[in-house]
């Protein structure tokens, strides 16, 4: 008899704003079953095309600070003047049910997850170049020039954290980046420790 996998895999994806993480994630979610994307909480305003409960749970600063005070977040960080955080309860339920959980979080939050959940898989996505990142941020047409400058500066700081990640993916073409992440997740699922449910007699 094959025993059921007991716990889901926690996957942490980081990368500079504008690198195209959301597009890569959409491709990934449609290609692979049994992954739950953790919808974060944020105090920033929705961008055009973003929906509450789908891209983020958009909340006030007061509500966010209450969530911190009540220990409801696995991690949170302040990024370019706004709070972002991950609900502990929502992801715990999925992991306990054997479902893999994907977090799209920045580097300070990832560092907190690293200390709390050492078995998580950490993946960093970069653009082919900074010039290309700047082009993508401008092309998004949603942020003011000073916000874009702040995000580019932030990207340079975030790059210093890359050596702490397990895997590095370059998002030149979305389909190729998603395929690399799928390969990483497949390899992770084949780790002996994640497959002991398939071994008879132990
Ligand atoms: P954006 O405003 O471009 O959607 O996101 C800005 C940054 O916040 C991105 O790097 C994104 O990965 C990060 N982020 C989104 N949700 C969370 C979260 O729950 N926690 C943390 N620490 N970062 C997050």
PDB file of C-alpha atoms and ligand atoms in Angstrom, residues 15 17 21 40 44 47 56 75-77 79 84-86 104-106 109 140 151 158, ligand 1:
ATOM      1  CA  UNK A  15      12.942  38.515  -7.099  1.00  0.00           C
ATOM      2  CA  UNK A  17       9.664  44.045  -8.449  1.00  0.00           C
ATOM      3  CA  UNK A  21       7.093  36.868 -11.023  1.00  0.00           C
ATOM      4  CA  UNK A  40      -0.477  37.984   0.809  1.00  0.00           C
ATOM      5  CA  UNK A  44      -0.425  49.216  -0.754  1.00  0.00           C
ATOM      6  CA  UNK A  47      -2.829  48.408  -9.313  1.00  0.00           C
ATOM      7  CA  UNK A  56      -3.479  40.433  -2.599  1.00  0.00           C
ATOM      8  CA  UNK A  75       6.346  36.734   8.283  1.00  0.00           C
ATOM      9  CA  UNK A  76       5.924  40.337   7.288  1.00  0.00           C
ATOM     10  CA  UNK A  77       8.106  43.132   5.960  1.00  0.00           C
ATOM     11  CA  UNK A  79       8.817  47.299   1.379  1.00  0.00           C
ATOM     12  CA  UNK A  84       3.370  42.954   3.101  1.00  0.00           C
ATOM     13  CA  UNK A  85       2.747  39.723   5.019  1.00  0.00           C
ATOM     14  CA  UNK A  86       1.791  36.049   4.870  1.00  0.00           C
ATOM     15  CA  UNK A 104       5.944  35.310  -3.548  1.00  0.00           C
ATOM     16  CA  UNK A 105       7.808  37.388  -0.963  1.00  0.00           C
ATOM     17  CA  UNK A 106      10.724  39.795  -0.784  1.00  0.00           C
ATOM     18  CA  UNK A 109      10.383  38.013   4.620  1.00  0.00           C
ATOM     19  CA  UNK A 140       3.951  48.426 -16.648  1.00  0.00           C
ATOM     20  CA  UNK A 151      12.182  49.777  -6.889  1.00  0.00           C
ATOM     21  CA  UNK A 158      18.016  42.481  -2.910  1.00  0.00           C
TER      22      UNK A 158
HETATM   23  P1  LIG B   1       4.491  44.497  -5.431  1.00  0.00           P
HETATM   24  O1  LIG B   1       4.113  45.760  -4.729  1.00  0.00           O
HETATM   25  O2  LIG B   1       5.345  44.745  -6.646  1.00  0.00           O
HETATM   26  O3  LIG B   1       3.305  43.595  -5.708  1.00  0.00           O
HETATM   27  O4  LIG B   1       5.393  43.657  -4.419  1.00  0.00           O
HETATM   28  C1  LIG B   1       6.527  44.219  -3.848  1.00  0.00           C
HETATM   29  C2  LIG B   1       7.353  43.139  -3.190  1.00  0.00           C
HETATM   30  O5  LIG B   1       6.655  42.607  -2.062  1.00  0.00           O
HETATM   31  C3  LIG B   1       7.649  41.947  -4.101  1.00  0.00           C
HETATM   32  O6  LIG B   1       9.043  41.684  -4.020  1.00  0.00           O
HETATM   33  C4  LIG B   1       6.856  40.812  -3.507  1.00  0.00           C
HETATM   34  O7  LIG B   1       7.525  39.572  -3.670  1.00  0.00           O
HETATM   35  C5  LIG B   1       6.838  41.216  -2.048  1.00  0.00           C
HETATM   36  N1  LIG B   1       5.750  40.584  -1.303  1.00  0.00           N
HETATM   37  C6  LIG B   1       4.500  40.272  -1.709  1.00  0.00           C
HETATM   38  N2  LIG B   1       3.815  39.678  -0.744  1.00  0.00           N
HETATM   39  C7  LIG B   1       4.652  39.591   0.334  1.00  0.00           C
HETATM   40  C8  LIG B   1       4.520  39.053   1.655  1.00  0.00           C
HETATM   41  O8  LIG B   1       3.499  38.504   2.064  1.00  0.00           O
HETATM   42  N3  LIG B   1       5.600  39.163   2.462  1.00  0.00           N
HETATM   43  C9  LIG B   1       6.756  39.750   2.068  1.00  0.00           C
HETATM   44  N4  LIG B   1       7.754  39.774   2.936  1.00  0.00           N
HETATM   45  N5  LIG B   1       6.923  40.251   0.835  1.00  0.00           N
HETATM   46  C10 LIG B   1       5.871  40.177  -0.027  1.00  0.00           C
END
